Amino acid sequence: MLSFMIDKRAEYERMFRAEQTLWWYRILHEKVSEQLQRQFPGQTDIAILDAGCGTGGLLLHLQQQGYTQLEGFDFSADGVAFSQSRGLRISHHDIRNLADYVPDKRFDAIICNDVLMYISDEAAASVLQTVRQRLKPNGLLISNNNAFDAFIGIHDYTVGGPKRFVLSDIRQFATKAGLHIRYATYWSLLLSPLILAIRSWQRFQIRRGWVDLSQATSDVDVPSAPVNRLLYSLVKAEGALLKKLPFGSSLFTVMQA
């Protein structure tokens, strides 16, 4: 499954254009940097690996936050090329072979966002076991993943296949790997009714054969500036008011050995 999106350069280009602006990416990047600041206050020289970095938007955000020891890899040559065009230290690598990536180096934080959907459950459990071995004492694994099958839509089929998770799935992977989930929350709760309505309509269209999935594109696109600001503000507000949410289209977790 990991090769599902590899040859879709247009999707990587869409991601590359959206990562610094789209409300969803901005919220996710801020969630990651907030957890890093909580665990390593005032430390910007910690070793951070983005395992499955896509087009490098998160690493660029962290670089802008002052972090200096940043590196990453991706399985897609297009993802690597877009990341390197940002001036980032990125290489081509398969997360399923994480043990072989700079094997003598350990990291303070390993980030693995929206990658587990591309690999089997067996591979995911194995990857998390290797992550634990590659973390320094008190190191963190930060991971965001698609949540709840109810949110499956055209986007899923376009970028990775209809594989979504709930907290019990991630907890099972973590337990097998010897990792402890110290923080977990679903997010985009306030937007869930809208997202559910859109995705339900999309699934109906798919069942009726009205959509050619081989020609479909993802919904990774920046809306008008006012709409984008509104969506960002709504999701930002829910996170500020409630640190842990019971439902949402994404699941954000922080794990530690």
PDB file of C-alpha atoms in Angstrom:
ATOM      1  CA  MET A   1       0.000   0.000   0.000  1.00  0.00           C
ATOM      2  CA  LEU A   2       2.935   2.347   0.604  1.00  0.00           C
ATOM      3  CA  SER A   3       3.306   2.890  -3.136  1.00  0.00           C
ATOM      4  CA  PHE A   4      -0.348   4.009  -3.485  1.00  0.00           C
ATOM      5  CA  MET A   5       0.414   7.704  -3.872  1.00  0.00           C
ATOM      6  CA  ILE A   6       4.046   7.510  -4.933  1.00  0.00           C
ATOM      7  CA  ASP A   7       3.472   8.221  -8.615  1.00  0.00           C
ATOM      8  CA  LYS A   8       0.928  11.005  -8.028  1.00  0.00           C
ATOM      9  CA  ARG A   9       3.154  14.025  -8.451  1.00  0.00           C
ATOM     10  CA  ALA A  10       0.122  16.301  -8.767  1.00  0.00           C
ATOM     11  CA  GLU A  11      -0.955  15.367  -5.230  1.00  0.00           C
ATOM     12  CA  TYR A  12       2.487  16.184  -3.841  1.00  0.00           C
ATOM     13  CA  GLU A  13       2.454  19.472  -5.711  1.00  0.00           C
ATOM     14  CA  ARG A  14      -0.967  20.275  -4.230  1.00  0.00           C
ATOM     15  CA  MET A  15       0.361  19.443  -0.751  1.00  0.00           C
ATOM     16  CA  PHE A  16       3.484  21.539  -1.325  1.00  0.00           C
ATOM     17  CA  ARG A  17       1.384  24.594  -2.231  1.00  0.00           C
ATOM     18  CA  ALA A  18      -1.018  24.183   0.697  1.00  0.00           C
ATOM     19  CA  GLU A  19       1.225  23.250   3.623  1.00  0.00           C
ATOM     20  CA  GLN A  20       2.107  26.752   4.783  1.00  0.00           C
ATOM     21  CA  THR A  21      -1.384  28.182   4.367  1.00  0.00           C
ATOM     22  CA  LEU A  22      -4.192  25.649   4.680  1.00  0.00           C
ATOM     23  CA  TRP A  23      -5.881  25.734   8.092  1.00  0.00           C
ATOM     24  CA  TRP A  24      -5.487  21.970   8.610  1.00  0.00           C
ATOM     25  CA  TYR A  25      -1.726  21.967   8.137  1.00  0.00           C
ATOM     26  CA  ARG A  26      -1.286  25.076  10.277  1.00  0.00           C
ATOM     27  CA  ILE A  27      -3.168  23.489  13.174  1.00  0.00           C
ATOM     28  CA  LEU A  28      -1.234  20.226  12.900  1.00  0.00           C
ATOM     29  CA  HIS A  29       2.145  21.973  12.747  1.00  0.00           C
ATOM     30  CA  GLU A  30       1.276  24.052  15.800  1.00  0.00           C
ATOM     31  CA  LYS A  31       0.190  20.942  17.699  1.00  0.00           C
ATOM     32  CA  VAL A  32       3.561  19.344  17.009  1.00  0.00           C
ATOM     33  CA  SER A  33       5.606  22.375  18.032  1.00  0.00           C
ATOM     34  CA  GLU A  34       3.509  22.806  21.192  1.00  0.00           C
ATOM     35  CA  GLN A  35       4.320  19.258  22.310  1.00  0.00           C
ATOM     36  CA  LEU A  36       8.007  19.744  21.571  1.00  0.00           C
ATOM     37  CA  GLN A  37       8.056  22.938  23.628  1.00  0.00           C
ATOM     38  CA  ARG A  38       6.332  21.203  26.536  1.00  0.00           C
ATOM     39  CA  GLN A  39       8.786  18.319  26.589  1.00  0.00           C
ATOM     40  CA  PHE A  40      11.912  20.332  25.768  1.00  0.00           C
ATOM     41  CA  PRO A  41      11.259  23.900  26.958  1.00  0.00           C
ATOM     42  CA  GLY A  42      13.713  26.391  25.529  1.00  0.00           C
ATOM     43  CA  GLN A  43      15.674  23.692  23.702  1.00  0.00           C
ATOM     44  CA  THR A  44      15.981  24.259  19.977  1.00  0.00           C
ATOM     45  CA  ASP A  45      18.972  21.985  19.368  1.00  0.00           C
ATOM     46  CA  ILE A  46      17.147  18.707  19.998  1.00  0.00           C
ATOM     47  CA  ALA A  47      17.471  16.035  17.297  1.00  0.00           C
ATOM     48  CA  ILE A  48      14.195  15.744  15.370  1.00  0.00           C
ATOM     49  CA  LEU A  49      13.380  13.229  12.640  1.00  0.00           C
ATOM     50  CA  ASP A  50      10.297  13.535  10.440  1.00  0.00           C
ATOM     51  CA  ALA A  51       9.721   9.960   9.284  1.00  0.00           C
ATOM     52  CA  GLY A  52       7.511  10.287   6.234  1.00  0.00           C
ATOM     53  CA  CYS A  53       7.932  14.030   5.788  1.00  0.00           C
ATOM     54  CA  GLY A  54       5.942  14.433   2.578  1.00  0.00           C
ATOM     55  CA  THR A  55       6.923  17.747   1.010  1.00  0.00           C
ATOM     56  CA  GLY A  56       8.608  19.069   4.153  1.00  0.00           C
ATOM     57  CA  GLY A  57       6.060  21.581   5.413  1.00  0.00           C
ATOM     58  CA  LEU A  58       6.328  20.537   9.055  1.00  0.00           C
ATOM     59  CA  LEU A  59      10.124  20.644   9.062  1.00  0.00           C
ATOM     60  CA  LEU A  60      10.029  24.086   7.482  1.00  0.00           C
ATOM     61  CA  HIS A  61       7.633  25.220  10.226  1.00  0.00           C
ATOM     62  CA  LEU A  62       9.947  23.855  12.920  1.00  0.00           C
ATOM     63  CA  GLN A  63      12.921  25.519  11.261  1.00  0.00           C
ATOM     64  CA  GLN A  64      11.044  28.812  11.390  1.00  0.00           C
ATOM     65  CA  GLN A  65      10.434  28.149  15.095  1.00  0.00           C
ATOM     66  CA  GLY A  66      14.198  28.057  15.622  1.00  0.00           C
ATOM     67  CA  TYR A  67      14.876  24.307  15.706  1.00  0.00           C
ATOM     68  CA  THR A  68      18.275  23.535  14.231  1.00  0.00           C
ATOM     69  CA  GLN A  69      18.765  19.748  14.260  1.00  0.00           C
ATOM     70  CA  LEU A  70      16.147  18.735  11.724  1.00  0.00           C
ATOM     71  CA  GLU A  71      16.115  15.913   9.210  1.00  0.00           C
ATOM     72  CA  GLY A  72      13.629  13.683   7.503  1.00  0.00           C
ATOM     73  CA  PHE A  73      12.910  11.117   4.858  1.00  0.00           C
ATOM     74  CA  ASP A  74      10.093  10.062   2.578  1.00  0.00           C
ATOM     75  CA  PHE A  75       9.382   7.071   0.361  1.00  0.00           C
ATOM     76  CA  SER A  76       8.321   9.260  -2.548  1.00  0.00           C
ATOM     77  CA  ALA A  77      10.932  10.750  -4.868  1.00  0.00           C
ATOM     78  CA  ASP A  78       8.515  13.634  -5.490  1.00  0.00           C
ATOM     79  CA  GLY A  79       8.125  14.257  -1.771  1.00  0.00           C
ATOM     80  CA  VAL A  80      11.896  14.256  -1.349  1.00  0.00           C
ATOM     81  CA  ALA A  81      12.375  16.628  -4.281  1.00  0.00           C
ATOM     82  CA  PHE A  82       9.798  19.109  -3.005  1.00  0.00           C
ATOM     83  CA  SER A  83      11.304  18.943   0.502  1.00  0.00           C
ATOM     84  CA  GLN A  84      14.812  19.491  -0.780  1.00  0.00           C
ATOM     85  CA  SER A  85      13.608  22.494  -2.790  1.00  0.00           C
ATOM     86  CA  ARG A  86      12.830  24.095   0.599  1.00  0.00           C
ATOM     87  CA  GLY A  87      16.500  23.702   1.545  1.00  0.00           C
ATOM     88  CA  LEU A  88      15.770  20.878   4.011  1.00  0.00           C
ATOM     89  CA  ARG A  89      17.975  17.888   4.809  1.00  0.00           C
ATOM     90  CA  ILE A  90      15.835  15.086   3.399  1.00  0.00           C
ATOM     91  CA  SER A  91      16.626  11.656   1.996  1.00  0.00           C
ATOM     92  CA  HIS A  92      14.760   8.853   0.270  1.00  0.00           C
ATOM     93  CA  HIS A  93      13.912   6.026   2.656  1.00  0.00           C
ATOM     94  CA  ASP A  94      11.195   3.513   3.538  1.00  0.00           C
ATOM     95  CA  ILE A  95       9.781   3.869   7.051  1.00  0.00           C
ATOM     96  CA  ARG A  96       9.408   0.090   7.227  1.00  0.00           C
ATOM     97  CA  ASN A  97      13.206  -0.008   7.258  1.00  0.00           C
ATOM     98  CA  LEU A  98      13.604   2.657   9.924  1.00  0.00           C
ATOM     99  CA  ALA A  99      16.273   0.596  11.694  1.00  0.00           C
ATOM    100  CA  ASP A 100      18.558   1.107   8.687  1.00  0.00           C
ATOM    101  CA  TYR A 101      18.244   4.898   8.673  1.00  0.00           C
ATOM    102  CA  VAL A 102      21.458   6.373  10.159  1.00  0.00           C
ATOM    103  CA  PRO A 103      21.530   3.354  12.509  1.00  0.00           C
ATOM    104  CA  ASP A 104      24.008   4.822  14.996  1.00  0.00           C
ATOM    105  CA  LYS A 105      21.887   7.903  15.698  1.00  0.00           C
ATOM    106  CA  ARG A 106      19.104   8.418  18.236  1.00  0.00           C
ATOM    107  CA  PHE A 107      16.551  11.206  18.299  1.00  0.00           C
ATOM    108  CA  ASP A 108      14.823  13.346  20.908  1.00  0.00           C
ATOM    109  CA  ALA A 109      11.659  13.334  18.817  1.00  0.00           C
ATOM    110  CA  ILE A 110      10.434  11.266  15.895  1.00  0.00           C
ATOM    111  CA  ILE A 111       7.409  12.581  14.042  1.00  0.00           C
ATOM    112  CA  CYS A 112       5.256  10.279  11.943  1.00  0.00           C
ATOM    113  CA  ASN A 113       2.233  12.100  10.580  1.00  0.00           C
ATOM    114  CA  ASP A 114      -0.331  10.448   8.323  1.00  0.00           C
ATOM    115  CA  VAL A 115       1.950   7.561   7.409  1.00  0.00           C
ATOM    116  CA  LEU A 116       0.453   4.530   9.161  1.00  0.00           C
ATOM    117  CA  MET A 117      -2.438   4.404   6.691  1.00  0.00           C
ATOM    118  CA  TYR A 118       0.045   3.426   3.969  1.00  0.00           C
ATOM    119  CA  ILE A 119       1.347   0.294   5.697  1.00  0.00           C
ATOM    120  CA  SER A 120      -0.124  -2.883   7.138  1.00  0.00           C
ATOM    121  CA  ASP A 121      -1.030  -3.163  10.804  1.00  0.00           C
ATOM    122  CA  GLU A 122       1.836  -5.639  11.270  1.00  0.00           C
ATOM    123  CA  ALA A 123       4.278  -3.168   9.718  1.00  0.00           C
ATOM    124  CA  ALA A 124       2.896  -0.334  11.849  1.00  0.00           C
ATOM    125  CA  ALA A 125       3.482  -2.285  15.049  1.00  0.00           C
ATOM    126  CA  SER A 126       7.002  -3.106  13.896  1.00  0.00           C
ATOM    127  CA  VAL A 127       7.723   0.519  12.976  1.00  0.00           C
ATOM    128  CA  LEU A 128       6.684   1.704  16.435  1.00  0.00           C
ATOM    129  CA  GLN A 129       8.943  -0.903  18.037  1.00  0.00           C
ATOM    130  CA  THR A 130      11.853   0.447  16.018  1.00  0.00           C
ATOM    131  CA  VAL A 131      10.883   4.026  16.896  1.00  0.00           C
ATOM    132  CA  ARG A 132      11.191   3.169  20.593  1.00  0.00           C
ATOM    133  CA  GLN A 133      14.700   1.848  19.977  1.00  0.00           C
ATOM    134  CA  ARG A 134      15.699   4.967  18.053  1.00  0.00           C
ATOM    135  CA  LEU A 135      14.493   7.440  20.695  1.00  0.00           C
ATOM    136  CA  LYS A 136      16.743   8.906  23.347  1.00  0.00           C
ATOM    137  CA  PRO A 137      15.655   8.657  27.000  1.00  0.00           C
ATOM    138  CA  ASN A 138      12.538  10.824  27.469  1.00  0.00           C
ATOM    139  CA  GLY A 139      12.185  11.040  23.690  1.00  0.00           C
ATOM    140  CA  LEU A 140       8.808  11.469  22.022  1.00  0.00           C
ATOM    141  CA  LEU A 141       6.966   9.875  19.145  1.00  0.00           C
ATOM    142  CA  ILE A 142       4.443  12.369  17.779  1.00  0.00           C
ATOM    143  CA  SER A 143       1.931  10.940  15.331  1.00  0.00           C
ATOM    144  CA  ASN A 144      -1.194  12.213  13.616  1.00  0.00           C
ATOM    145  CA  ASN A 145      -3.513   9.858  11.741  1.00  0.00           C
ATOM    146  CA  ASN A 146      -6.840   9.797   9.933  1.00  0.00           C
ATOM    147  CA  ALA A 147      -9.652   8.920  12.343  1.00  0.00           C
ATOM    148  CA  PHE A 148     -12.985   7.088  12.134  1.00  0.00           C
ATOM    149  CA  ASP A 149     -14.303   5.247   9.095  1.00  0.00           C
ATOM    150  CA  ALA A 150     -17.290   7.609   9.042  1.00  0.00           C
ATOM    151  CA  PHE A 151     -14.972  10.237   7.513  1.00  0.00           C
ATOM    152  CA  ILE A 152     -13.888   8.082   4.554  1.00  0.00           C
ATOM    153  CA  GLY A 153     -14.325   9.964   1.290  1.00  0.00           C
ATOM    154  CA  ILE A 154     -12.772  10.598  -2.096  1.00  0.00           C
ATOM    155  CA  HIS A 155      -9.734  12.128  -0.387  1.00  0.00           C
ATOM    156  CA  ASP A 156      -8.888   8.808   1.268  1.00  0.00           C
ATOM    157  CA  TYR A 157      -9.012   6.833  -1.953  1.00  0.00           C
ATOM    158  CA  THR A 158      -6.922   9.469  -3.700  1.00  0.00           C
ATOM    159  CA  VAL A 159      -4.067   9.826  -1.216  1.00  0.00           C
ATOM    160  CA  GLY A 160      -3.795   6.504   0.546  1.00  0.00           C
ATOM    161  CA  GLY A 161      -6.775   4.221   0.584  1.00  0.00           C
ATOM    162  CA  PRO A 162      -9.691   4.026   3.021  1.00  0.00           C
ATOM    163  CA  LYS A 163      -7.762   3.170   6.191  1.00  0.00           C
ATOM    164  CA  ARG A 164      -8.579   5.131   9.334  1.00  0.00           C
ATOM    165  CA  PHE A 165      -7.879   4.638  13.016  1.00  0.00           C
ATOM    166  CA  VAL A 166      -9.403   5.036  16.441  1.00  0.00           C
ATOM    167  CA  LEU A 167      -7.479   5.463  19.665  1.00  0.00           C
ATOM    168  CA  SER A 168      -7.723   1.774  20.571  1.00  0.00           C
ATOM    169  CA  ASP A 169      -5.858   0.924  17.339  1.00  0.00           C
ATOM    170  CA  ILE A 170      -2.983   3.253  18.175  1.00  0.00           C
ATOM    171  CA  ARG A 171      -2.968   2.085  21.789  1.00  0.00           C
ATOM    172  CA  GLN A 172      -2.618  -1.506  20.603  1.00  0.00           C
ATOM    173  CA  PHE A 173       0.355  -0.597  18.396  1.00  0.00           C
ATOM    174  CA  ALA A 174       1.923   1.371  21.253  1.00  0.00           C
ATOM    175  CA  THR A 175       1.494  -1.438  23.772  1.00  0.00           C
ATOM    176  CA  LYS A 176       3.191  -3.940  21.466  1.00  0.00           C
ATOM    177  CA  ALA A 177       6.041  -1.475  20.956  1.00  0.00           C
ATOM    178  CA  GLY A 178       6.526  -0.738  24.648  1.00  0.00           C
ATOM    179  CA  LEU A 179       5.386   2.863  24.244  1.00  0.00           C
ATOM    180  CA  HIS A 180       3.092   4.788  26.566  1.00  0.00           C
ATOM    181  CA  ILE A 181       0.524   7.202  25.158  1.00  0.00           C
ATOM    182  CA  ARG A 182       0.961  10.302  27.302  1.00  0.00           C
ATOM    183  CA  TYR A 183      -1.452  12.483  25.328  1.00  0.00           C
ATOM    184  CA  ALA A 184      -4.131  11.807  22.733  1.00  0.00           C
ATOM    185  CA  THR A 185      -6.941  13.812  21.231  1.00  0.00           C
ATOM    186  CA  TYR A 186      -9.187  13.760  18.229  1.00  0.00           C
ATOM    187  CA  TRP A 187      -9.553  17.102  16.525  1.00  0.00           C
ATOM    188  CA  SER A 188     -11.691  19.178  14.171  1.00  0.00           C
ATOM    189  CA  LEU A 189     -14.729  18.349  16.311  1.00  0.00           C
ATOM    190  CA  LEU A 190     -16.590  21.551  15.428  1.00  0.00           C
ATOM    191  CA  LEU A 191     -16.165  20.900  11.721  1.00  0.00           C
ATOM    192  CA  SER A 192     -17.169  17.235  12.009  1.00  0.00           C
ATOM    193  CA  PRO A 193     -20.819  17.679  10.943  1.00  0.00           C
ATOM    194  CA  LEU A 194     -19.745  19.478   7.779  1.00  0.00           C
ATOM    195  CA  ILE A 195     -16.981  16.975   6.997  1.00  0.00           C
ATOM    196  CA  LEU A 196     -19.294  14.026   7.675  1.00  0.00           C
ATOM    197  CA  ALA A 197     -21.945  15.444   5.347  1.00  0.00           C
ATOM    198  CA  ILE A 198     -19.450  15.994   2.536  1.00  0.00           C
ATOM    199  CA  ARG A 199     -17.809  12.602   2.919  1.00  0.00           C
ATOM    200  CA  SER A 200     -21.168  10.780   3.155  1.00  0.00           C
ATOM    201  CA  TRP A 201     -22.251  12.388  -0.106  1.00  0.00           C
ATOM    202  CA  GLN A 202     -18.945  11.385  -1.677  1.00  0.00           C
ATOM    203  CA  ARG A 203     -19.368   7.754  -0.610  1.00  0.00           C
ATOM    204  CA  PHE A 204     -22.876   7.758  -2.066  1.00  0.00           C
ATOM    205  CA  GLN A 205     -21.457   9.017  -5.361  1.00  0.00           C
ATOM    206  CA  ILE A 206     -18.780   6.331  -5.289  1.00  0.00           C
ATOM    207  CA  ARG A 207     -21.334   3.569  -4.666  1.00  0.00           C
ATOM    208  CA  ARG A 208     -23.462   4.811  -7.545  1.00  0.00           C
ATOM    209  CA  GLY A 209     -20.477   4.855  -9.859  1.00  0.00           C
ATOM    210  CA  TRP A 210     -20.709   8.597 -10.429  1.00  0.00           C
ATOM    211  CA  VAL A 211     -17.046   9.150  -9.543  1.00  0.00           C
ATOM    212  CA  ASP A 212     -14.067   7.742 -11.432  1.00  0.00           C
ATOM    213  CA  LEU A 213     -11.584   7.261  -8.584  1.00  0.00           C
ATOM    214  CA  SER A 214      -8.724   6.787 -11.045  1.00  0.00           C
ATOM    215  CA  GLN A 215      -9.243  10.388 -12.162  1.00  0.00           C
ATOM    216  CA  ALA A 216     -10.281  11.912  -8.827  1.00  0.00           C
ATOM    217  CA  THR A 217      -8.130  14.360  -6.869  1.00  0.00           C
ATOM    218  CA  SER A 218      -7.835  14.996  -3.149  1.00  0.00           C
ATOM    219  CA  ASP A 219      -9.441  17.927  -1.361  1.00  0.00           C
ATOM    220  CA  VAL A 220      -6.057  19.316  -0.249  1.00  0.00           C
ATOM    221  CA  ASP A 221      -6.644  22.844  -1.442  1.00  0.00           C
ATOM    222  CA  VAL A 222      -6.638  26.275   0.164  1.00  0.00           C
ATOM    223  CA  PRO A 223     -10.080  27.919   0.226  1.00  0.00           C
ATOM    224  CA  SER A 224     -10.572  31.654   0.001  1.00  0.00           C
ATOM    225  CA  ALA A 225      -8.655  33.627   2.618  1.00  0.00           C
ATOM    226  CA  PRO A 226     -11.742  34.519   4.731  1.00  0.00           C
ATOM    227  CA  VAL A 227     -12.976  30.902   4.766  1.00  0.00           C
ATOM    228  CA  ASN A 228      -9.505  29.585   5.547  1.00  0.00           C
ATOM    229  CA  ARG A 229      -9.159  32.023   8.463  1.00  0.00           C
ATOM    230  CA  LEU A 230     -12.592  31.039   9.793  1.00  0.00           C
ATOM    231  CA  LEU A 231     -11.849  27.318   9.687  1.00  0.00           C
ATOM    232  CA  TYR A 232      -8.476  27.857  11.348  1.00  0.00           C
ATOM    233  CA  SER A 233     -10.045  30.001  14.080  1.00  0.00           C
ATOM    234  CA  LEU A 234     -12.768  27.452  14.820  1.00  0.00           C
ATOM    235  CA  VAL A 235     -10.373  24.528  15.157  1.00  0.00           C
ATOM    236  CA  LYS A 236      -7.862  26.633  17.097  1.00  0.00           C
ATOM    237  CA  ALA A 237     -10.609  27.676  19.521  1.00  0.00           C
ATOM    238  CA  GLU A 238     -11.786  24.126  20.170  1.00  0.00           C
ATOM    239  CA  GLY A 239      -8.234  23.085  20.981  1.00  0.00           C
ATOM    240  CA  ALA A 240      -7.799  25.986  23.377  1.00  0.00           C
ATOM    241  CA  LEU A 241     -11.078  25.309  25.185  1.00  0.00           C
ATOM    242  CA  LEU A 242     -10.818  21.520  25.343  1.00  0.00           C
ATOM    243  CA  LYS A 243      -7.397  19.886  25.414  1.00  0.00           C
ATOM    244  CA  LYS A 244      -8.828  16.432  24.714  1.00  0.00           C
ATOM    245  CA  LEU A 245     -11.684  15.923  22.280  1.00  0.00           C
ATOM    246  CA  PRO A 246     -13.761  12.730  21.955  1.00  0.00           C
ATOM    247  CA  PHE A 247     -14.360  12.888  18.205  1.00  0.00           C
ATOM    248  CA  GLY A 248     -12.931  14.357  15.038  1.00  0.00           C
ATOM    249  CA  SER A 249     -11.541  13.488  11.618  1.00  0.00           C
ATOM    250  CA  SER A 250      -7.934  13.301  12.886  1.00  0.00           C
ATOM    251  CA  LEU A 251      -6.255  11.630  15.865  1.00  0.00           C
ATOM    252  CA  PHE A 252      -3.173  13.262  17.370  1.00  0.00           C
ATOM    253  CA  THR A 253      -1.029  11.240  19.776  1.00  0.00           C
ATOM    254  CA  VAL A 254       2.170  11.702  21.738  1.00  0.00           C
ATOM    255  CA  MET A 255       3.982   8.576  22.912  1.00  0.00           C
ATOM    256  CA  GLN A 256       6.975   7.915  25.106  1.00  0.00           C
ATOM    257  CA  ALA A 257       8.941   4.839  26.172  1.00  0.00           C
TER     258      ALA A 257
END
